[in-house]
Amino acid sequence: MSRDVTVLAEPAGEPHEPTPATPSGRRGSPRASRTHPAVWIPALLVAAGMLVPAAFLVLQASELSGARIVDLVTAPETLRLTGRTLLLAASVTTASLLLGVPIAWLTVRSDLPGRRFFAVATALPLVIPTYVGGYALVAALAPGGLVQSWFGFRPPSPYGFWGAFTALTLFTFPYVLLTVQASLRGLDPSLEEASRSLGRGPLQTFVRVTLPQLRPAAAAGGLLVTLYVLSDFGAVSMLRYSTFTRAVYLQYRAAFDRAPAALLGLMLVLLTIVFLVLEARVARDRGGQFGVRGAGRGASRIRLGAWRWPAVALCTGVVVAGLVLPVSVIVYWLVRGLRVGEPMAAVLGPAGRSLLAAALGALAGVVCAVPIAVWAARSRSRVARLVERASFTGYALPGIVVALALVYVGIRTVPSLYQTLAMLVFAYVVLFLPQAVGAIRSSLLQVNPNVEDAARTLGSSRLATLRRVTLPLARRGALAGGALVFLTALKELPATLLLAPTGYDTLATRVWSATTEAFFARAALPALTLVVLGSAPLAVAMIRERRERT
């Protein structure tokens, strides 16, 4: 890859030569400090805005005295919360790895009957928000639910640890599945062929050759599951299992002094950082073994023999439990609600408000992401890298923590913005900006900067080149990033609960409020609408992946 001169760093009309490639292959210019102010000034402002929630959280917690901080941190309830949160995160992550890695291998490397169908179907539970999954579990197993109505007996209670464990595992294990599937498709098959030629069987080859190479992908997928569990609010609240997120919300709602809630939020951030460090150590490439990739040829299918039908039963069971049953429960309550006169039109208002807030969040996210992505893609400046990293701060924070911090910001500094649509949109930008930055930056890195050099050589100014060449090149990534932000914001729950204007109920908050009051029929239509809308990004991602492979 050639490293090219960024046109934004060149003075108007000055001839120049292409810059040689950097050792890392990163594109950019050594004169990055001369990047046009129209890029770096907005980028700096956006990065500063992304640090606001974390800064206010620290400021709020600092109002506590040292003795009270020690008392709160070492209180039995806090230690119990820490243990319950870690137990749930460890259990769900372990179960997700035990499900995701074998199913990924079966759907990529084996002769599993219906392999292509199961490759898609086993990933589809990801489209169901975990709080919708929690709602389906409660609507099926709670007293008066579907099971008791149909079969006449009272099933085990869905509440507590096992309910939260089941819901979070079923709807988050595809994070492991998808990352391991992608890694398997890129592995060098010659290593496994050499192992088998040395007399090792399929199982020995998988354990001693394939599995070690999957460690980075499994660690990355496991980290996504762990971070999701740490930040999940809707499922654990519906299933009444107290973790940090639920405790933060209850503390915020119940107590006038909200500094303890800020301290709990900071402890949750600390747990997140610990898991990020652990994942980096597990996925570290010792000796460059993870850099080995195939020469573009596919691996041969492993014959399952007598294990074919047990493997089919495993995949079928996962599809039924993670997709068929939840959707069936939602449809059952939808039909039951319609029979008793539940109005279909009642969902139109929440749907419209959800679409409006998500669309504004996506638009604001793309506008904020463009200068950061352009600077990061066309510059080798350390400041540009720091700004890009700063834009990821909100993405690493649980939604309930960001919402809590913005409550403080609204009350203390800009009360006119507190519980307004503008504050809610800002929360969406803080939480989901990296999705837009990543998509725009990737699209720019795929374009040779010599195109911009040509415009500069022809006499175009830096600003004109930015407007006429760079921004149009970023349009495809901006559309993809905006779509991701839109669809993620559509399902967001904790920030919407705390920051939305009074009476501004969305699909997510409608599901939440109806479920907490045991109105299962009322929650069915907004839940089904969210599932349908949430399936769009996964479908787009799978179609793009299939096109790239063909």
XYZ file of C-alpha atoms in Angstrom:
550
model
C 0.000 0.000 0.000
C 1.384 3.382 -0.917
C 1.218 6.183 1.531
C -0.097 9.253 -0.167
C -0.034 12.898 0.438
C -3.222 14.293 1.835
C -4.467 17.119 -0.272
C -5.857 18.885 2.753
C -2.339 19.360 4.055
C -1.035 21.051 0.908
C -0.997 24.766 0.221
C -2.923 25.872 -2.829
C -1.115 25.491 -6.116
C 2.039 23.956 -4.592
C 3.365 20.954 -6.549
C 4.229 17.898 -4.500
C 5.400 14.306 -4.693
C 3.589 11.316 -3.248
C 4.783 10.452 0.236
C 6.379 6.986 0.679
C 4.516 4.282 2.576
C 4.740 4.115 6.328
C 5.853 0.882 7.982
C 2.351 0.355 9.306
C 0.743 1.001 5.978
C -1.308 3.877 7.390
C -2.235 6.515 4.891
C -1.566 10.132 5.596
C 0.836 13.000 5.417
C 3.707 14.052 7.637
C 2.340 17.558 7.334
C -0.844 16.611 9.120
C -0.592 19.609 11.368
C -1.545 21.635 8.299
C -4.844 19.853 7.864
C -7.511 22.345 6.924
C -9.174 24.016 9.938
C -12.559 23.099 8.462
C -11.639 19.510 9.412
C -9.700 19.666 12.649
C -11.645 22.397 14.475
C -15.016 20.568 14.265
C -13.230 17.294 15.064
C -11.752 18.743 18.255
C -15.116 20.191 19.303
C -16.901 16.890 18.735
C -14.219 14.954 20.645
C -14.534 17.378 23.558
C -18.297 16.865 23.545
C -17.864 13.093 23.684
C -15.812 13.461 26.901
C -18.517 15.480 28.674
C -20.455 12.512 30.185
C -17.330 10.884 31.648
C -16.075 14.219 33.010
C -19.378 15.083 34.698
C -19.636 11.608 36.173
C -16.253 12.053 37.837
C -17.221 15.559 38.968
C -20.462 14.342 40.507
C -18.796 11.446 42.334
C -16.084 13.770 43.641
C -18.725 15.541 45.753
C -18.656 12.539 48.051
C -16.180 12.596 50.935
C -13.398 10.047 51.007
C -14.912 8.250 53.997
C -18.303 7.978 52.292
C -16.709 6.670 49.098
C -14.992 3.935 51.120
C -18.255 3.132 52.917
C -20.178 2.905 49.639
C -17.536 0.845 47.843
C -17.138 -1.623 50.723
C -20.830 -1.786 51.647
C -22.233 -5.341 51.627
C -24.855 -4.354 49.044
C -22.180 -2.972 46.696
C -20.069 -6.113 47.060
C -23.169 -8.230 46.442
C -23.941 -6.193 43.292
C -20.371 -6.674 42.079
C -20.555 -10.420 42.642
C -23.948 -10.758 40.937
C -22.826 -8.663 37.947
C -19.572 -10.621 37.518
C -21.380 -13.956 37.942
C -23.894 -13.081 35.237
C -21.214 -11.721 32.865
C -18.963 -14.769 33.334
C -21.825 -17.255 32.978
C -23.301 -15.675 29.855
C -19.876 -15.262 28.217
C -18.911 -18.880 28.918
C -22.226 -20.206 27.613
C -21.959 -17.988 24.515
C -18.483 -19.353 23.762
C -19.668 -22.932 24.261
C -22.541 -22.319 21.825
C -20.946 -19.924 19.350
C -17.605 -21.623 18.590
C -18.967 -25.140 17.807
C -21.882 -23.789 15.745
C -19.506 -21.529 13.808
C -17.280 -24.516 13.001
C -20.274 -26.650 12.022
C -21.681 -24.016 9.669
C -18.330 -23.144 8.026
C -16.116 -26.240 8.018
C -18.373 -29.309 8.212
C -20.807 -31.120 5.910
C -23.723 -30.245 8.211
C -27.064 -30.771 6.377
C -28.653 -27.328 5.746
C -25.329 -25.645 6.523
C -26.138 -22.368 4.695
C -29.576 -22.115 6.302
C -28.195 -22.649 9.796
C -25.356 -20.162 9.148
C -28.027 -17.437 8.818
C -30.761 -18.754 11.121
C -28.501 -19.254 14.160
C -27.376 -15.608 13.912
C -30.910 -14.191 13.710
C -31.547 -14.069 17.513
C -29.233 -11.051 17.429
C -32.044 -8.988 15.871
C -34.178 -9.382 19.002
C -33.365 -6.718 21.637
C -32.614 -8.437 24.932
C -35.413 -6.596 26.705
C -37.839 -7.883 24.044
C -36.416 -11.347 24.656
C -36.924 -10.820 28.386
C -40.485 -9.752 27.702
C -41.102 -12.924 25.657
C -39.711 -15.046 28.482
C -41.931 -13.365 31.074
C -44.995 -13.460 28.806
C -44.514 -17.215 28.330
C -43.551 -18.361 31.828
C -44.974 -15.827 34.301
C -48.199 -16.649 36.189
C -51.083 -16.227 33.724
C -48.661 -16.433 30.801
C -48.805 -18.518 27.656
C -47.661 -21.806 29.218
C -50.152 -21.654 32.082
C -52.967 -20.618 29.720
C -52.322 -23.425 27.255
C -51.171 -26.311 29.434
C -52.810 -25.543 32.777
C -49.746 -25.816 34.989
C -47.438 -23.201 36.424
C -43.928 -23.377 34.953
C -40.740 -22.390 36.815
C -40.484 -18.669 37.458
C -38.636 -16.725 34.729
C -37.364 -14.162 37.223
C -33.924 -14.043 38.808
C -30.505 -15.273 37.681
C -31.631 -18.123 35.434
C -34.087 -15.941 33.558
C -31.480 -13.225 32.948
C -28.877 -15.862 32.045
C -31.202 -17.539 29.526
C -32.334 -14.320 27.856
C -28.862 -12.782 27.589
C -27.230 -15.997 26.360
C -29.830 -16.704 23.677
C -29.741 -13.169 22.265
C -26.019 -12.314 22.565
C -24.160 -15.530 21.640
C -24.341 -14.570 17.898
C -21.615 -11.993 18.675
C -19.269 -14.959 19.184
C -20.794 -16.921 16.310
C -20.329 -14.166 13.716
C -16.755 -13.240 14.703
C -15.607 -16.891 14.774
C -17.330 -17.644 11.453
C -15.445 -14.756 9.839
C -12.162 -15.951 11.334
C -12.697 -19.542 10.158
C -13.246 -18.372 6.588
C -9.857 -16.616 6.650
C -7.729 -19.383 8.204
C -5.018 -21.099 6.204
C -6.339 -24.645 5.488
C -2.812 -25.960 4.855
C -2.101 -26.029 8.601
C -5.036 -28.348 9.240
C -4.134 -30.447 6.180
C -0.601 -30.840 7.481
C -1.943 -31.899 10.880
C -4.153 -34.570 9.334
C -1.331 -35.801 7.083
C 0.688 -36.383 10.264
C -1.962 -38.818 11.478
C -4.092 -36.619 13.722
C -7.844 -37.103 13.515
C -10.440 -34.323 12.978
C -11.003 -33.792 16.708
C -7.261 -33.596 17.503
C -6.737 -31.233 14.570
C -9.561 -28.997 15.742
C -8.317 -28.850 19.349
C -4.573 -28.500 18.638
C -4.532 -26.532 15.363
C -7.852 -24.796 14.624
C -8.943 -23.749 18.099
C -5.696 -21.894 19.028
C -5.987 -19.853 15.815
C -9.546 -18.890 16.737
C -8.506 -17.437 20.078
C -8.474 -13.741 18.979
C -11.892 -14.027 17.309
C -13.381 -15.897 20.260
C -11.892 -13.345 22.661
C -13.299 -10.466 20.603
C -16.747 -12.051 20.461
C -16.603 -12.931 24.146
C -15.656 -9.346 24.958
C -18.680 -8.059 23.047
C -20.913 -10.413 25.025
C -19.312 -9.403 28.340
C -19.637 -5.679 27.628
C -23.236 -6.172 26.554
C -24.070 -7.997 29.783
C -22.341 -5.327 31.881
C -24.300 -2.569 30.145
C -27.637 -4.353 29.766
C -30.458 -2.665 31.591
C -33.735 -3.794 30.039
C -33.469 -7.585 30.334
C -32.078 -7.665 33.886
C -34.714 -5.183 35.029
C -37.619 -7.071 33.452
C -36.328 -10.347 34.874
C -35.672 -8.760 38.285
C -32.006 -9.640 38.615
C -30.108 -6.819 40.306
C -26.869 -5.770 38.615
C -25.021 -2.454 38.535
C -27.196 -1.011 35.772
C -30.440 -1.749 37.629
C -28.973 -0.441 40.896
C -27.849 2.787 39.192
C -31.342 3.313 37.785
C -33.082 2.589 41.112
C -30.618 4.805 42.999
C -31.234 7.623 40.519
C -35.017 7.288 40.803
C -35.242 6.784 44.565
C -32.627 9.099 46.101
C -32.401 12.874 46.091
C -28.613 12.667 46.485
C -27.475 11.236 43.147
C -23.729 11.210 43.840
C -23.869 7.541 44.982
C -25.441 6.635 41.629
C -22.510 8.373 39.913
C -20.073 6.364 42.034
C -21.818 3.115 41.061
C -21.601 4.216 37.434
C -17.850 4.784 37.769
C -17.442 1.326 39.305
C -19.254 -0.112 36.297
C -16.877 1.787 33.992
C -13.934 0.337 35.954
C -15.262 -3.196 35.409
C -15.541 -2.437 31.690
C -11.908 -1.296 31.565
C -10.755 -4.453 33.378
C -12.444 -6.668 30.785
C -10.989 -4.604 27.907
C -7.492 -5.169 29.319
C -8.132 -8.897 29.807
C -9.352 -9.270 26.225
C -6.250 -7.483 24.906
C -4.012 -9.916 26.822
C -5.917 -13.011 25.685
C -5.966 -11.947 22.030
C -2.318 -10.847 21.967
C -0.484 -12.329 18.985
C 2.535 -14.148 20.425
C 4.933 -14.986 17.619
C 2.690 -13.797 14.792
C 0.659 -17.016 14.605
C -2.586 -15.100 14.148
C -1.300 -13.342 11.051
C -1.325 -16.566 8.990
C -4.023 -16.470 6.335
C -4.936 -18.724 3.497
C -3.916 -18.317 -0.105
C -7.470 -17.642 -1.243
C -8.623 -21.267 -1.463
C -11.384 -22.736 0.622
C -10.888 -25.482 3.174
C -12.312 -28.943 2.529
C -15.471 -29.923 4.423
C -15.020 -32.207 7.388
C -17.345 -35.210 7.343
C -19.384 -35.457 10.543
C -20.364 -39.092 10.066
C -22.570 -40.289 12.924
C -22.497 -36.803 14.488
C -24.435 -35.212 11.609
C -27.903 -35.520 13.122
C -26.920 -34.584 16.685
C -25.315 -31.491 15.143
C -28.526 -30.719 13.255
C -30.477 -31.157 16.512
C -28.159 -28.682 18.279
C -28.550 -26.009 15.583
C -32.307 -26.588 15.350
C -32.687 -26.270 19.105
C -30.820 -22.973 19.125
C -32.971 -21.567 16.294
C -36.173 -22.672 18.001
C -35.179 -21.316 21.429
C -33.642 -18.063 20.204
C -35.980 -17.145 17.357
C -39.084 -19.285 16.859
C -40.308 -19.362 20.467
C -39.833 -15.633 21.252
C -41.515 -14.542 18.016
C -44.316 -17.081 18.584
C -44.945 -15.748 22.098
C -45.067 -12.165 20.817
C -47.477 -13.122 18.001
C -49.656 -15.060 20.469
C -50.031 -12.012 22.709
C -50.571 -9.795 19.679
C -53.481 -11.924 18.475
C -54.872 -12.134 22.003
C -54.667 -8.374 22.363
C -56.411 -7.758 19.064
C -59.261 -10.069 20.093
C -59.945 -8.033 23.222
C -59.815 -4.760 21.301
C -56.222 -3.647 21.803
C -55.924 -0.806 19.249
C -53.424 -1.371 16.457
C -53.173 2.376 15.872
C -51.809 2.890 19.375
C -48.376 1.889 18.120
C -48.273 4.538 15.404
C -47.431 7.402 17.757
C -44.534 5.610 19.516
C -43.292 4.315 16.163
C -43.265 7.824 14.708
C -41.459 9.236 17.733
C -38.927 6.391 17.632
C -38.259 6.995 13.952
C -37.944 10.768 14.468
C -35.498 10.507 17.375
C -33.446 7.801 15.658
C -33.341 9.758 12.374
C -32.160 12.923 14.148
C -29.572 10.866 16.040
C -28.304 9.332 12.802
C -28.123 12.709 11.053
C -26.303 14.350 13.961
C -24.014 11.316 14.292
C -22.951 11.465 10.644
C -22.382 15.233 10.751
C -20.200 14.845 13.867
C -18.383 11.799 12.488
C -17.291 13.248 9.132
C -14.498 15.591 10.370
C -13.129 12.957 12.765
C -13.150 10.248 10.104
C -11.560 12.487 7.435
C -8.811 13.595 9.820
C -8.139 10.032 11.007
C -8.080 8.601 7.475
C -5.908 11.270 5.862
C -3.446 12.166 8.608
C -0.727 10.493 10.662
C -0.993 13.111 13.387
C -1.037 11.832 16.961
C -3.656 14.440 17.754
C -5.871 12.974 15.034
C -5.507 9.510 16.598
C -6.275 10.893 20.059
C -9.364 12.647 18.741
C -10.541 9.427 17.116
C -9.991 7.496 20.356
C -11.828 10.198 22.334
C -14.835 9.806 20.052
C -15.056 6.154 21.179
C -15.374 7.081 24.880
C -19.154 7.034 24.974
C -19.294 3.711 23.135
C -17.331 2.073 25.960
C -19.723 3.433 28.601
C -22.981 1.637 29.432
C -26.052 3.504 28.210
C -27.412 3.964 31.730
C -24.117 5.622 32.798
C -24.117 8.032 29.853
C -27.756 8.868 30.542
C -27.057 9.489 34.212
C -24.126 11.785 33.384
C -26.252 13.762 30.933
C -28.934 14.158 33.595
C -26.300 15.934 35.711
C -25.214 18.038 32.738
C -28.785 19.060 32.044
C -29.698 19.906 35.623
C -26.449 21.666 36.552
C -25.399 23.520 33.408
C -28.111 23.689 30.738
C -31.479 23.154 32.448
C -33.252 24.441 29.350
C -32.055 21.318 27.505
C -32.911 18.816 30.233
C -35.463 16.254 29.034
C -35.666 17.681 25.553
C -35.360 15.956 22.213
C -32.034 17.747 21.666
C -30.553 16.188 24.812
C -31.811 12.741 23.775
C -30.249 13.124 20.320
C -26.966 14.191 21.931
C -27.055 11.015 24.052
C -27.506 8.911 20.915
C -24.516 10.650 19.320
C -22.334 9.984 22.395
C -23.360 6.331 22.506
C -23.225 5.452 18.809
C -20.822 7.933 17.140
C -18.084 5.265 16.603
C -20.405 3.324 14.296
C -20.503 6.300 11.910
C -16.816 7.175 12.356
C -15.740 3.602 11.575
C -17.884 3.315 8.458
C -16.796 6.691 7.006
C -13.121 6.143 7.833
C -13.184 2.679 6.224
C -14.752 4.025 3.045
C -12.075 6.739 2.799
C -9.217 4.272 3.400
C -10.455 2.202 0.465
C -9.974 5.187 -1.863
C -6.504 6.116 -3.089
C -5.683 9.652 -1.877
C -4.020 10.236 -5.272
C -7.520 11.159 -6.432
C -7.410 14.129 -4.090
C -3.804 14.829 -5.099
C -4.950 15.107 -8.695
C -7.514 17.728 -7.739
C -4.813 19.700 -5.895
C -2.450 19.405 -8.838
C -5.141 20.881 -11.066
C -5.249 23.954 -8.842
C -8.152 23.215 -6.558
C -7.854 24.710 -3.086
C -7.812 22.544 0.022
C -11.341 23.563 0.954
C -12.652 23.036 -2.571
C -10.990 19.601 -2.715
C -12.571 18.731 0.595
C -16.006 19.785 -0.645
C -15.838 18.405 -4.190
C -13.697 15.262 -3.786
C -13.245 14.058 -0.193
C -16.795 14.433 1.078
C -18.370 12.757 -1.982
C -15.920 9.866 -1.503
C -17.121 9.545 2.077
C -20.798 9.479 1.072
C -21.076 5.685 0.880
C -19.584 5.224 4.347
C -21.757 8.034 5.698
C -24.898 6.266 4.470
C -23.808 2.953 6.005
C -22.777 4.573 9.293
C -25.963 6.612 9.452
C -28.045 3.476 8.920
C -26.241 1.708 11.773
C -26.721 4.648 14.153
C -30.373 4.938 13.142
C -31.204 1.302 13.760
C -29.236 1.092 17.020
C -30.830 4.268 18.374
C -34.235 2.889 17.447
C -33.822 0.103 20.042
C -32.034 2.113 22.748
C -33.785 1.962 26.137
C -32.039 3.411 29.264
C -31.029 6.802 27.812
C -34.494 7.168 26.291
C -36.117 6.409 29.644
C -34.081 9.044 31.513
C -33.661 11.784 28.913
C -36.716 11.763 26.641
C -39.179 14.658 27.042
C -42.123 13.992 29.333
C -44.757 12.004 27.447
C -42.350 11.170 24.613
C -42.847 7.401 24.630
C -41.122 5.346 21.944
C -41.427 1.713 20.896
C -38.724 0.742 23.400
C -40.264 2.637 26.317
C -43.743 1.350 25.368
C -42.492 -2.256 25.615
C -40.800 -1.410 28.909
C -43.785 0.289 30.545
C -46.348 -2.280 29.375
C -44.217 -5.225 30.491
C -43.438 -3.805 33.927
C -47.216 -3.451 34.453
C -47.838 -7.009 33.131
C -49.801 -5.765 30.086
C -48.292 -8.401 27.801
C -50.820 -7.931 24.990
C -50.166 -4.186 24.919
C -46.411 -4.771 24.599
C -46.705 -7.273 21.743
C -47.115 -4.967 18.740
C -44.302 -2.507 19.614
C -42.058 -5.493 20.416
C -42.786 -7.141 17.068
C -42.229 -3.818 15.271
C -38.814 -3.484 16.936
C -37.849 -7.021 15.899
C -38.807 -6.359 12.274
C -36.948 -3.041 12.147
C -33.947 -4.483 13.990
C -33.532 -7.274 11.435
C -32.572 -4.807 8.698
C -28.906 -4.170 9.687
C -28.116 -7.873 10.063
C -29.699 -8.617 6.693
C -27.678 -5.829 5.047
C -24.453 -7.026 6.702
C -25.003 -10.625 5.568
C -25.832 -9.584 2.006
C -22.678 -7.448 1.842
C -20.538 -10.291 3.232
C -21.958 -12.769 0.721
C -21.293 -10.362 -2.174
C -17.710 -9.836 -1.017
C -17.135 -13.596 -0.877
C -18.514 -14.213 -4.393
